[in-house]
mmCIF file of C-alpha atoms in Angstrom:
data_model
loop_
_atom_site.group_PDB
_atom_site.id
_atom_site.type_symbol
_atom_site.label_atom_id
_atom_site.label_comp_id
_atom_site.label_asym_id
_atom_site.label_seq_id
_atom_site.Cartn_x
_atom_site.Cartn_y
_atom_site.Cartn_z
ATOM 1 C CA MET T 1023 -14.443 10.078 -14.937
ATOM 2 C CA LEU T 1024 -11.637 10.722 -12.437
ATOM 3 C CA ILE T 1025 -9.329 7.783 -12.246
ATOM 4 C CA GLU T 1026 -6.780 8.258 -9.172
ATOM 5 C CA ARG T 1027 -3.396 7.321 -10.445
ATOM 6 C CA GLU T 1028 -0.915 5.032 -8.277
ATOM 7 C CA LEU T 1029 1.661 7.604 -9.150
ATOM 8 C CA TYR T 1030 -0.369 10.128 -6.587
ATOM 9 C CA SER T 1031 0.725 8.028 -3.517
ATOM 10 C CA ARG T 1032 4.413 8.434 -4.501
ATOM 11 C CA ILE T 1033 3.991 12.150 -5.255
ATOM 12 C CA ARG T 1034 1.822 13.032 -2.008
ATOM 13 C CA PRO T 1035 4.809 12.324 0.697
ATOM 14 C CA PHE T 1036 6.713 15.019 -1.281
ATOM 15 C CA LEU T 1037 4.159 17.666 -1.484
ATOM 16 C CA ASP T 1038 5.579 19.332 1.911
ATOM 17 C CA SER T 1039 8.885 19.438 0.645
ATOM 18 C CA PRO T 1040 10.697 23.178 -0.847
ATOM 19 C CA GLU T 1041 11.646 21.159 -4.142
ATOM 20 C CA ALA T 1042 9.769 21.359 -6.933
ATOM 21 C CA ILE T 1043 8.067 18.087 -8.351
ATOM 22 C CA VAL T 1044 8.031 17.550 -12.267
ATOM 23 C CA VAL T 1045 5.903 15.046 -13.460
ATOM 24 C CA THR T 1046 6.618 13.954 -17.015
ATOM 25 C CA GLY T 1047 5.684 11.402 -19.369
ATOM 26 C CA MET T 1048 4.798 10.637 -22.761
ATOM 27 C CA ARG T 1049 1.587 12.865 -24.612
ATOM 28 C CA ARG T 1050 -1.850 11.825 -23.573
ATOM 29 C CA VAL T 1051 -1.030 9.597 -20.422
ATOM 30 C CA GLY T 1052 -3.105 11.985 -18.060
ATOM 31 C CA LYS T 1053 -0.321 14.382 -16.727
ATOM 32 C CA THR T 1054 -2.645 17.469 -16.746
ATOM 33 C CA THR T 1055 -5.367 15.249 -14.937
ATOM 34 C CA LEU T 1056 -2.817 14.218 -12.009
ATOM 35 C CA LEU T 1057 -1.810 17.666 -11.976
ATOM 36 C CA LEU T 1058 -5.508 18.754 -11.470
ATOM 37 C CA HIS T 1059 -6.087 15.987 -8.941
ATOM 38 C CA ILE T 1060 -3.083 17.280 -6.639
ATOM 39 C CA LEU T 1061 -4.135 20.964 -6.876
ATOM 40 C CA ARG T 1062 -8.198 19.718 -5.786
ATOM 41 C CA ASN T 1063 -6.478 17.543 -2.867
ATOM 42 C CA LEU T 1064 -4.415 19.933 -1.493
ATOM 43 C CA LYS T 1065 -5.872 21.522 1.951
ATOM 44 C CA SER T 1066 -4.230 24.699 1.371
ATOM 45 C CA GLN T 1067 -6.463 27.727 -0.830
ATOM 46 C CA ASN T 1068 -3.047 29.262 -1.018
ATOM 47 C CA LYS T 1069 -2.635 28.246 -4.993
ATOM 48 C CA ILE T 1070 -2.677 28.812 -8.754
ATOM 49 C CA PHE T 1071 -2.799 26.734 -11.864
ATOM 50 C CA LEU T 1072 -1.126 28.043 -15.127
ATOM 51 C CA ASP T 1073 -1.780 25.883 -18.767
ATOM 52 C CA LEU T 1074 1.519 26.755 -20.539
ATOM 53 C CA GLU T 1075 0.012 25.722 -23.746
ATOM 54 C CA ASN T 1076 -1.806 28.705 -23.567
ATOM 55 C CA PRO T 1077 0.046 31.407 -25.200
ATOM 56 C CA LEU T 1078 -1.518 34.132 -22.696
ATOM 57 C CA ASN T 1079 -0.528 32.228 -19.738
ATOM 58 C CA GLN T 1080 3.310 31.957 -21.615
ATOM 59 C CA ARG T 1081 3.719 35.537 -21.173
ATOM 60 C CA TYR T 1082 3.697 35.417 -17.772
ATOM 61 C CA LEU T 1083 6.744 32.988 -17.403
ATOM 62 C CA GLU T 1084 8.929 34.779 -20.094
ATOM 63 C CA ASP T 1085 9.765 37.831 -18.578
ATOM 64 C CA PRO T 1086 13.318 38.012 -17.710
ATOM 65 C CA ASN T 1087 12.731 39.995 -14.431
ATOM 66 C CA TYR T 1088 11.718 36.853 -12.016
ATOM 67 C CA GLU T 1089 10.257 39.635 -9.450
ATOM 68 C CA ARG T 1090 7.966 40.355 -11.934
ATOM 69 C CA ILE T 1091 7.223 36.978 -12.147
ATOM 70 C CA LEU T 1092 6.548 36.947 -8.645
ATOM 71 C CA ASP T 1093 3.960 40.183 -9.045
ATOM 72 C CA THR T 1094 2.230 38.064 -11.720
ATOM 73 C CA PHE T 1095 1.521 35.412 -9.094
ATOM 74 C CA LYS T 1096 0.245 37.913 -6.671
ATOM 75 C CA PHE T 1097 -2.270 39.318 -9.226
ATOM 76 C CA LEU T 1098 -3.163 35.977 -10.010
ATOM 77 C CA GLY T 1099 -3.700 35.202 -6.245
ATOM 78 C CA LEU T 1100 -1.041 33.755 -4.652
ATOM 79 C CA ASP T 1101 -0.029 35.033 -0.965
ATOM 80 C CA THR T 1102 3.655 35.183 -1.667
ATOM 81 C CA ARG T 1103 3.921 36.294 2.404
ATOM 82 C CA LYS T 1104 3.251 32.172 3.359
ATOM 83 C CA ARG T 1105 3.607 28.635 1.966
ATOM 84 C CA GLY T 1106 2.132 28.893 -1.785
ATOM 85 C CA TYR T 1107 1.209 26.067 -4.649
ATOM 86 C CA VAL T 1108 2.189 26.850 -8.178
ATOM 87 C CA PHE T 1109 1.180 24.734 -10.724
ATOM 88 C CA LEU T 1110 2.641 24.846 -14.231
ATOM 89 C CA ASP T 1111 1.376 22.526 -16.785
ATOM 90 C CA GLU T 1112 3.347 21.854 -20.160
ATOM 91 C CA ILE T 1113 6.569 23.655 -19.114
ATOM 92 C CA GLN T 1114 8.460 22.328 -22.310
ATOM 93 C CA PHE T 1115 6.601 25.851 -23.956
ATOM 94 C CA VAL T 1116 8.720 28.401 -22.115
ATOM 95 C CA LYS T 1117 12.385 27.455 -22.084
ATOM 96 C CA SER T 1118 13.096 30.010 -19.162
ATOM 97 C CA VAL T 1119 10.778 28.201 -16.752
ATOM 98 C CA PRO T 1120 13.561 26.243 -14.684
ATOM 99 C CA SER T 1121 15.429 29.226 -14.397
ATOM 100 C CA ALA T 1122 12.573 31.293 -12.879
ATOM 101 C CA VAL T 1123 11.772 28.282 -10.973
ATOM 102 C CA LYS T 1124 15.090 28.242 -9.311
ATOM 103 C CA TYR T 1125 15.264 31.728 -8.627
ATOM 104 C CA LEU T 1126 11.956 31.535 -7.167
ATOM 105 C CA THR T 1127 12.242 28.712 -4.963
ATOM 106 C CA ASP T 1128 15.547 29.983 -3.430
ATOM 107 C CA HIS T 1129 14.318 33.078 -2.837
ATOM 108 C CA TYR T 1130 10.316 32.613 -1.328
ATOM 109 C CA GLU T 1131 8.025 29.852 -0.092
ATOM 110 C CA ILE T 1132 6.618 28.618 -3.458
ATOM 111 C CA LYS T 1133 6.056 24.898 -4.017
ATOM 112 C CA PHE T 1134 5.904 24.104 -7.794
ATOM 113 C CA ILE T 1135 4.464 21.569 -9.251
ATOM 114 C CA LEU T 1136 4.923 21.025 -13.003
ATOM 115 C CA SER T 1137 4.271 18.680 -15.716
ATOM 116 C CA GLY T 1138 5.931 18.253 -19.246
ATOM 117 C CA SER T 1139 5.445 16.383 -22.079
ATOM 118 C CA SER T 1140 9.229 15.101 -22.951
ATOM 119 C CA SER T 1141 11.930 14.303 -21.051
ATOM 120 C CA PHE T 1142 14.044 14.895 -23.795
ATOM 121 C CA TYR T 1143 13.925 18.046 -23.211
ATOM 122 C CA ILE T 1144 12.850 18.410 -19.291
ATOM 123 C CA LYS T 1145 15.577 16.156 -17.860
ATOM 124 C CA ASN T 1146 18.407 17.851 -19.703
ATOM 125 C CA LEU T 1147 17.712 21.243 -19.230
ATOM 126 C CA PHE T 1148 16.344 20.705 -15.532
ATOM 127 C CA SER T 1149 19.653 18.483 -14.751
ATOM 128 C CA GLU T 1150 21.532 21.893 -14.896
ATOM 129 C CA SER T 1151 19.074 24.391 -13.691
ATOM 130 C CA LEU T 1152 17.258 22.617 -10.947
ATOM 131 C CA SER T 1153 20.070 20.430 -9.636
ATOM 132 C CA GLY T 1154 19.286 19.368 -6.055
ATOM 133 C CA ARG T 1155 16.143 21.321 -6.266
ATOM 134 C CA LYS T 1156 13.402 19.018 -7.922
ATOM 135 C CA TYR T 1157 12.007 15.702 -7.721
ATOM 136 C CA ILE T 1158 11.038 13.744 -10.880
ATOM 137 C CA PHE T 1159 8.039 11.615 -11.577
ATOM 138 C CA ASP T 1160 7.238 9.376 -14.543
ATOM 139 C CA LEU T 1161 3.969 8.856 -15.569
ATOM 140 C CA TYR T 1162 2.930 5.999 -17.903
ATOM 141 C CA PRO T 1163 -0.205 4.617 -19.463
ATOM 142 C CA PHE T 1164 -3.002 2.972 -17.176
ATOM 143 C CA SER T 1165 -1.769 0.023 -15.142
ATOM 144 C CA PHE T 1166 -4.250 -3.144 -15.527
ATOM 145 C CA GLY T 1167 -5.341 -1.882 -11.832
ATOM 146 C CA GLU T 1168 -5.822 1.596 -12.919
ATOM 147 C CA PHE T 1169 -7.754 0.232 -16.340
ATOM 148 C CA LEU T 1170 -10.106 -1.953 -13.938
ATOM 149 C CA SER T 1171 -10.643 1.162 -11.867
ATOM 150 C CA ALA T 1172 -12.446 2.996 -15.157
ATOM 151 C CA ARG T 1173 -14.582 -0.293 -15.327
ATOM 152 C CA LYS T 1174 -18.597 0.273 -14.587
ATOM 153 C CA PRO T 1175 -18.769 -0.770 -11.813
ATOM 154 C CA ALA T 1176 -14.970 -0.754 -11.012
ATOM 155 C CA LEU T 1177 -13.281 -3.660 -10.644
ATOM 156 C CA ASN T 1178 -9.620 -4.647 -8.538
ATOM 157 C CA THR T 1179 -7.606 -7.452 -7.883
ATOM 158 C CA LYS T 1180 -5.640 -5.906 -4.332
ATOM 159 C CA ASN T 1181 -8.172 -7.830 -2.529
ATOM 160 C CA LEU T 1182 -6.949 -11.289 -4.252
ATOM 161 C CA GLU T 1183 -5.471 -13.479 -1.563
ATOM 162 C CA GLY T 1184 -3.638 -16.805 -1.738
ATOM 163 C CA ARG T 1185 -4.602 -18.860 -5.215
ATOM 164 C CA VAL T 1186 -6.802 -17.835 -8.371
ATOM 165 C CA THR T 1187 -9.475 -19.881 -8.601
ATOM 166 C CA PRO T 1188 -10.728 -20.557 -12.365
ATOM 167 C CA ALA T 1189 -13.597 -18.713 -12.246
ATOM 168 C CA ILE T 1190 -11.685 -15.522 -10.826
ATOM 169 C CA PHE T 1191 -9.133 -15.741 -13.764
ATOM 170 C CA GLU T 1192 -11.785 -16.191 -16.250
ATOM 171 C CA GLU T 1193 -13.569 -12.850 -14.698
ATOM 172 C CA LEU T 1194 -10.356 -10.881 -14.852
ATOM 173 C CA ASP T 1195 -8.849 -12.478 -18.036
ATOM 174 C CA ARG T 1196 -11.511 -10.879 -20.163
ATOM 175 C CA HIS T 1197 -10.874 -7.588 -19.082
ATOM 176 C CA TYR T 1198 -6.901 -8.143 -19.239
ATOM 177 C CA HIS T 1199 -7.505 -9.557 -23.062
ATOM 178 C CA GLU T 1200 -9.065 -5.674 -23.842
ATOM 179 C CA TYR T 1201 -6.195 -4.406 -22.069
ATOM 180 C CA LEU T 1202 -3.636 -6.215 -23.915
ATOM 181 C CA LEU T 1203 -5.367 -5.174 -27.404
ATOM 182 C CA TYR T 1204 -5.852 -1.520 -26.809
ATOM 183 C CA GLY T 1205 -3.626 -0.853 -23.989
ATOM 184 C CA GLY T 1206 -3.984 1.759 -21.247
ATOM 185 C CA PHE T 1207 -3.721 5.262 -22.813
ATOM 186 C CA PRO T 1208 -6.865 6.810 -20.865
ATOM 187 C CA GLY T 1209 -8.452 8.470 -23.650
ATOM 188 C CA VAL T 1210 -8.542 5.032 -25.175
ATOM 189 C CA VAL T 1211 -9.818 3.206 -22.109
ATOM 190 C CA LEU T 1212 -12.628 5.152 -21.444
ATOM 191 C CA LYS T 1213 -13.874 5.291 -25.252
ATOM 192 C CA ASP T 1214 -16.593 2.480 -25.347
ATOM 193 C CA SER T 1215 -16.273 1.085 -29.125
ATOM 194 C CA VAL T 1216 -13.667 -0.593 -30.671
ATOM 195 C CA GLU T 1217 -13.691 1.754 -33.601
ATOM 196 C CA GLU T 1218 -13.623 4.392 -31.554
ATOM 197 C CA LYS T 1219 -10.137 2.757 -29.594
ATOM 198 C CA LYS T 1220 -8.746 2.271 -32.591
ATOM 199 C CA MET T 1221 -9.130 6.145 -34.123
ATOM 200 C CA MET T 1222 -7.878 7.256 -30.643
ATOM 201 C CA LEU T 1223 -4.517 5.151 -30.844
ATOM 202 C CA GLN T 1224 -4.244 6.294 -34.364
ATOM 203 C CA ASP T 1225 -4.394 10.261 -32.968
ATOM 204 C CA ILE T 1226 -2.218 9.401 -30.414
ATOM 205 C CA PHE T 1227 0.561 8.288 -32.711
ATOM 206 C CA SER T 1228 -0.164 10.791 -35.500
ATOM 207 C CA SER T 1229 0.206 13.436 -32.159
ATOM 208 C CA TYR T 1230 3.315 11.812 -31.032
ATOM 209 C CA PHE T 1231 4.874 12.013 -34.164
ATOM 210 C CA GLN T 1232 4.090 15.508 -35.333
ATOM 211 C CA LEU T 1233 4.730 17.298 -32.091
ATOM 212 C CA GLU T 1234 7.453 15.345 -30.503
ATOM 213 C CA VAL T 1235 9.321 14.044 -33.697
ATOM 214 C CA LYS T 1236 8.959 16.692 -36.099
ATOM 215 C CA GLN T 1237 8.571 19.852 -33.932
ATOM 216 C CA LEU T 1238 10.840 18.669 -30.634
ATOM 217 C CA GLY T 1239 13.195 16.209 -32.787
ATOM 218 C CA ASP T 1240 13.962 18.495 -35.864
ATOM 219 C CA PHE T 1241 14.858 15.751 -37.838
ATOM 220 C CA ARG T 1242 16.149 16.144 -41.503
ATOM 221 C CA LYS T 1243 14.757 12.640 -42.788
ATOM 222 C CA THR T 1244 11.532 12.159 -40.514
ATOM 223 C CA ASN T 1245 10.359 9.485 -42.903
ATOM 224 C CA VAL T 1246 12.958 7.491 -41.651
ATOM 225 C CA ILE T 1247 12.680 7.596 -37.702
ATOM 226 C CA ARG T 1248 8.976 6.660 -38.881
ATOM 227 C CA ASP T 1249 9.996 3.841 -40.231
ATOM 228 C CA LEU T 1250 12.182 3.103 -37.416
ATOM 229 C CA MET T 1251 9.399 3.473 -35.190
ATOM 230 C CA LEU T 1252 7.349 1.062 -37.223
ATOM 231 C CA LEU T 1253 10.439 -1.774 -36.996
ATOM 232 C CA LEU T 1254 10.817 -1.538 -33.250
ATOM 233 C CA MET T 1255 7.071 -2.609 -32.649
ATOM 234 C CA GLU T 1256 7.522 -5.270 -34.916
ATOM 235 C CA ARG T 1257 10.491 -6.218 -32.884
ATOM 236 C CA VAL T 1258 9.273 -6.000 -29.425
ATOM 237 C CA GLY T 1259 10.566 -8.173 -26.891
ATOM 238 C CA SER T 1260 13.865 -8.695 -29.275
ATOM 239 C CA ARG T 1261 17.629 -8.098 -29.242
ATOM 240 C CA LEU T 1262 18.409 -5.097 -31.466
ATOM 241 C CA ASP T 1263 21.306 -5.583 -34.081
ATOM 242 C CA ILE T 1264 22.241 -1.856 -34.494
ATOM 243 C CA GLN T 1265 24.498 -2.795 -37.497
ATOM 244 C CA LYS T 1266 21.488 -4.547 -39.276
ATOM 245 C CA LEU T 1267 18.898 -1.395 -38.390
ATOM 246 C CA SER T 1268 21.374 0.951 -39.982
ATOM 247 C CA LYS T 1269 21.131 -1.214 -42.923
ATOM 248 C CA GLU T 1270 17.648 -1.585 -43.165
ATOM 249 C CA ILE T 1271 16.458 2.021 -42.830
ATOM 250 C CA GLY T 1272 19.724 3.244 -44.663
ATOM 251 C CA VAL T 1273 21.358 5.763 -41.943
ATOM 252 C CA SER T 1274 24.448 5.180 -40.158
ATOM 253 C CA ARG T 1275 24.786 3.620 -37.080
ATOM 254 C CA GLU T 1276 25.668 6.733 -35.188
ATOM 255 C CA THR T 1277 22.282 7.921 -36.602
ATOM 256 C CA VAL T 1278 20.148 5.083 -35.352
ATOM 257 C CA TYR T 1279 21.896 5.492 -32.147
ATOM 258 C CA ASN T 1280 20.502 9.270 -32.155
ATOM 259 C CA TYR T 1281 17.322 8.161 -33.098
ATOM 260 C CA LEU T 1282 17.093 5.344 -30.630
ATOM 261 C CA ALA T 1283 17.945 7.932 -27.630
ATOM 262 C CA PHE T 1284 15.295 10.164 -29.004
ATOM 263 C CA LEU T 1285 12.781 7.823 -29.129
ATOM 264 C CA GLU T 1286 13.388 6.469 -25.607
ATOM 265 C CA ASN T 1287 13.682 9.862 -23.898
ATOM 266 C CA THR T 1288 10.893 10.926 -25.406
ATOM 267 C CA TYR T 1289 9.013 7.739 -23.702
ATOM 268 C CA PHE T 1290 7.797 5.758 -27.082
ATOM 269 C CA ILE T 1291 10.170 3.054 -25.927
ATOM 270 C CA THR T 1292 12.403 1.505 -23.123
ATOM 271 C CA LEU T 1293 15.498 -0.455 -23.946
ATOM 272 C CA ILE T 1294 16.875 -2.977 -21.216
ATOM 273 C CA ARG T 1295 20.210 -4.168 -21.206
ATOM 274 C CA PRO T 1296 21.589 -7.499 -20.316
ATOM 275 C CA PHE T 1297 21.928 -8.685 -16.463
ATOM 276 C CA SER T 1298 25.582 -8.536 -15.537
ATOM 277 C CA ARG T 1299 27.060 -7.440 -12.262
ATOM 278 C CA SER T 1300 29.195 -5.685 -14.151
ATOM 279 C CA ARG T 1301 27.761 -1.772 -15.680
ATOM 280 C CA ASP T 1302 30.266 -2.160 -18.277
ATOM 281 C CA SER T 1303 29.048 -5.181 -19.664
ATOM 282 C CA GLU T 1304 25.345 -4.346 -19.611
ATOM 283 C CA ILE T 1305 26.024 -1.019 -21.508
ATOM 284 C CA ARG T 1306 28.186 -2.978 -24.528
ATOM 285 C CA SER T 1307 25.711 -5.444 -24.749
ATOM 286 C CA MET T 1308 22.633 -5.770 -26.966
ATOM 287 C CA PRO T 1309 19.539 -4.195 -25.908
ATOM 288 C CA LYS T 1310 15.993 -5.439 -26.104
ATOM 289 C CA VAL T 1311 13.272 -2.814 -26.956
ATOM 290 C CA TYR T 1312 9.623 -2.721 -25.465
ATOM 291 C CA VAL T 1313 7.069 0.224 -26.630
ATOM 292 C CA CYS T 1314 5.257 2.454 -24.024
ATOM 293 C CA ASP T 1315 1.975 0.683 -24.591
ATOM 294 C CA THR T 1316 0.604 -2.562 -26.261
ATOM 295 C CA GLY T 1317 -2.120 -0.716 -27.678
ATOM 296 C CA LEU T 1318 -0.023 1.203 -30.071
ATOM 297 C CA VAL T 1319 2.018 -2.167 -30.925
ATOM 298 C CA ASN T 1320 -1.092 -4.038 -31.574
ATOM 299 C CA GLN T 1321 -2.243 -1.040 -33.807
ATOM 300 C CA PHE T 1322 0.540 -0.571 -35.776
ATOM 301 C CA ALA T 1323 2.542 -4.220 -35.977
ATOM 302 C CA ARG T 1324 1.875 -7.791 -36.408
ATOM 303 C CA ILE T 1325 3.156 -9.631 -33.541
ATOM 304 C CA GLY T 1326 2.073 -12.733 -31.670
ATOM 305 C CA GLU T 1327 0.171 -12.901 -28.350
ATOM 306 C CA GLY T 1328 3.445 -14.077 -26.520
ATOM 307 C CA ALA T 1329 5.179 -11.025 -27.633
ATOM 308 C CA LEU T 1330 2.428 -8.498 -26.862
ATOM 309 C CA PHE T 1331 2.128 -10.345 -23.632
ATOM 310 C CA GLU T 1332 5.753 -10.133 -22.694
ATOM 311 C CA ASN T 1333 5.418 -5.992 -23.456
ATOM 312 C CA ALA T 1334 2.649 -5.553 -20.674
ATOM 313 C CA VAL T 1335 4.378 -7.677 -18.121
ATOM 314 C CA PHE T 1336 7.493 -5.390 -18.821
ATOM 315 C CA SER T 1337 5.196 -2.211 -18.797
ATOM 316 C CA ALA T 1338 4.313 -3.624 -15.177
ATOM 317 C CA LEU T 1339 7.360 -4.046 -13.911
ATOM 318 C CA ARG T 1340 9.138 -1.008 -14.864
ATOM 319 C CA ALA T 1341 7.544 0.801 -12.478
ATOM 320 C CA ASN T 1342 9.098 -1.278 -9.691
ATOM 321 C CA GLY T 1343 13.099 -0.491 -10.366
ATOM 322 C CA GLU T 1344 15.691 -1.693 -12.662
ATOM 323 C CA VAL T 1345 14.961 -4.440 -15.055
ATOM 324 C CA ASN T 1346 17.278 -6.447 -17.101
ATOM 325 C CA TYR T 1347 17.156 -9.479 -18.943
ATOM 326 C CA TYR T 1348 19.737 -12.508 -18.967
ATOM 327 C CA GLN T 1349 20.942 -15.258 -21.781
ATOM 328 C CA LYS T 1350 23.403 -17.539 -22.278
ATOM 329 C CA LYS T 1351 25.405 -18.061 -25.231
ATOM 330 C CA SER T 1352 23.387 -21.311 -25.790
ATOM 331 C CA GLY T 1353 20.210 -19.020 -26.126
ATOM 332 C CA VAL T 1354 18.893 -20.235 -22.874
ATOM 333 C CA GLU T 1355 17.285 -17.189 -21.227
ATOM 334 C CA ILE T 1356 15.499 -15.390 -18.045
ATOM 335 C CA ASP T 1357 12.993 -12.670 -20.045
ATOM 336 C CA PHE T 1358 13.079 -10.182 -16.742
ATOM 337 C CA ILE T 1359 15.117 -9.782 -13.968
ATOM 338 C CA LEU T 1360 14.275 -7.166 -11.563
ATOM 339 C CA ASN T 1361 16.302 -4.929 -9.055
ATOM 340 C CA LYS T 1362 19.221 -7.574 -9.611
ATOM 341 C CA ARG T 1363 17.058 -10.032 -7.319
ATOM 342 C CA HIS T 1364 13.716 -11.044 -8.809
ATOM 343 C CA ALA T 1365 13.392 -13.282 -11.894
ATOM 344 C CA TYR T 1366 10.238 -13.300 -14.371
ATOM 345 C CA GLU T 1367 9.879 -15.503 -17.193
ATOM 346 C CA VAL T 1368 6.923 -14.909 -19.544
ATOM 347 C CA LYS T 1369 4.771 -17.615 -21.062
ATOM 348 C CA LEU T 1370 1.590 -18.228 -22.831
ATOM 349 C CA LYS T 1371 1.190 -21.820 -21.202
ATOM 350 C CA PRO T 1372 3.879 -22.932 -18.644
ATOM 351 C CA TYR T 1373 5.100 -26.257 -18.236
ATOM 352 C CA ASP T 1374 6.886 -28.116 -15.516
ATOM 353 C CA GLN T 1375 10.237 -27.921 -17.573
ATOM 354 C CA ASP T 1376 9.982 -24.175 -17.878
ATOM 355 C CA LEU T 1377 9.843 -24.162 -13.756
ATOM 356 C CA THR T 1378 12.616 -26.283 -13.235
ATOM 357 C CA ARG T 1379 14.840 -24.433 -16.147
ATOM 358 C CA LEU T 1380 14.056 -21.066 -14.281
ATOM 359 C CA SER T 1381 14.753 -22.419 -10.642
ATOM 360 C CA ARG T 1382 18.146 -23.862 -12.181
ATOM 361 C CA LEU T 1383 19.290 -20.477 -13.772
ATOM 362 C CA ALA T 1384 17.820 -18.058 -10.724
ATOM 363 C CA GLU T 1385 20.063 -20.313 -8.327
ATOM 364 C CA GLU T 1386 23.135 -20.057 -10.692
ATOM 365 C CA LEU T 1387 22.609 -16.335 -10.532
ATOM 366 C CA LYS T 1388 21.853 -16.381 -6.860
ATOM 367 C CA LEU T 1389 18.992 -14.420 -7.422
ATOM 368 C CA GLN T 1390 16.554 -13.825 -4.446
ATOM 369 C CA ASP T 1391 13.492 -15.643 -5.863
ATOM 370 C CA TYR T 1392 11.670 -16.406 -9.467
ATOM 371 C CA THR T 1393 8.353 -16.446 -10.962
ATOM 372 C CA ILE T 1394 6.599 -17.439 -14.315
ATOM 373 C CA VAL T 1395 3.983 -15.133 -15.558
ATOM 374 C CA SER T 1396 1.434 -17.057 -16.891
ATOM 375 C CA ARG T 1397 -1.229 -15.782 -19.792
ATOM 376 C CA LYS T 1398 -3.339 -18.844 -19.363
ATOM 377 C CA TYR T 1399 -4.495 -20.756 -16.180
ATOM 378 C CA THR T 1400 -2.389 -23.020 -14.324
ATOM 379 C CA GLU T 1401 -1.783 -24.884 -11.335
ATOM 380 C CA LEU T 1402 1.924 -24.837 -11.138
ATOM 381 C CA PRO T 1403 3.865 -23.230 -8.498
ATOM 382 C CA HIS T 1404 5.991 -19.950 -8.373
ATOM 383 C CA THR T 1405 3.602 -18.721 -10.962
ATOM 384 C CA THR T 1406 1.487 -15.361 -11.306
ATOM 385 C CA TYR T 1407 -0.470 -13.518 -14.100
ATOM 386 C CA GLY T 1408 -0.344 -10.381 -16.085
ATOM 387 C CA PHE T 1409 -3.442 -8.568 -13.974
ATOM 388 C CA ILE T 1410 -1.927 -9.276 -10.653
ATOM 389 C CA LEU T 1411 1.564 -8.081 -11.411
ATOM 390 C CA SER T 1412 -0.038 -4.939 -12.681
ATOM 391 C CA ASN T 1413 -1.305 -4.298 -9.372
ATOM 392 C CA LYS T 1414 1.868 -4.624 -7.559
#
């Protein structure tokens, strides 16, 4: 079953530009499916697709003579005398790809559409080799809107206008409950039974650990980074005390920072900084941690519904720009501030005093607007729900 990804609408305007398009993200989020969708929807027939996980295809791109790579493209059916499209899937398997892409982009009318599983590798290498010649797009697990598109029959919340009635809330909430528990990895969403979903989540975690942590990371103590991953899932939505983490897992603070950078750059976690008008202040302060998918968190950690819901709200916001949090020394806080303008407070069941406090804080910080994201049905103004936020 093909679900058109929301990211496709963002990529489509760049298909006519000369720059390469790079789709990156965690394993199993649907990068190959997205590339094939772009391929099928291109009106041009002058296009080829190569899966670089296949060792035979890897040989095509490993040739140090880039003109011979061009000859290979011709052999595979690409007419290099006019605009052509080359799709390369799983580019992390061939380290010379960025250099080859740069040369062929500069000398021929070839548009490259690429995918790779690890930004830890891709972004570092591409920043040097393809500076000014690429657009990078991050693909995440299904949003709730994409999740609903996979339902039979498909549902959506895009036509909702005005107030959500109790009947509408009840209908959508039962789907949202499933989304919170098992997340948005396409392979999990498309499984029918709970047991199949759980087994798929186990396999996704195992695949990430074996292929990213062990092979790509090349860490000496993989058991330590595994323990850190489990600790981080238990602390979703919490501020990270690096000194305390280093004592708990028995490594230096520098090593903890290195592990966190790796986990973030391979999409397993995201760290968000406190809201400040000063970038230096944000960098020095304690970050909060969120995990790539609520299904993984629910499968491997014991956390409350509130923390799981907060992680889902963060996932809905991250596609819309920069996300920060705000906390006073007294402990009073705003869960999320989007693009330094919009305040979001996450509540299982909001009350009048929550709205009053949020309004006051937003005014103090000179924010443009404020919204409470509620898990339960509410009549309060300035509120929305996770299942609506995921479709904006």
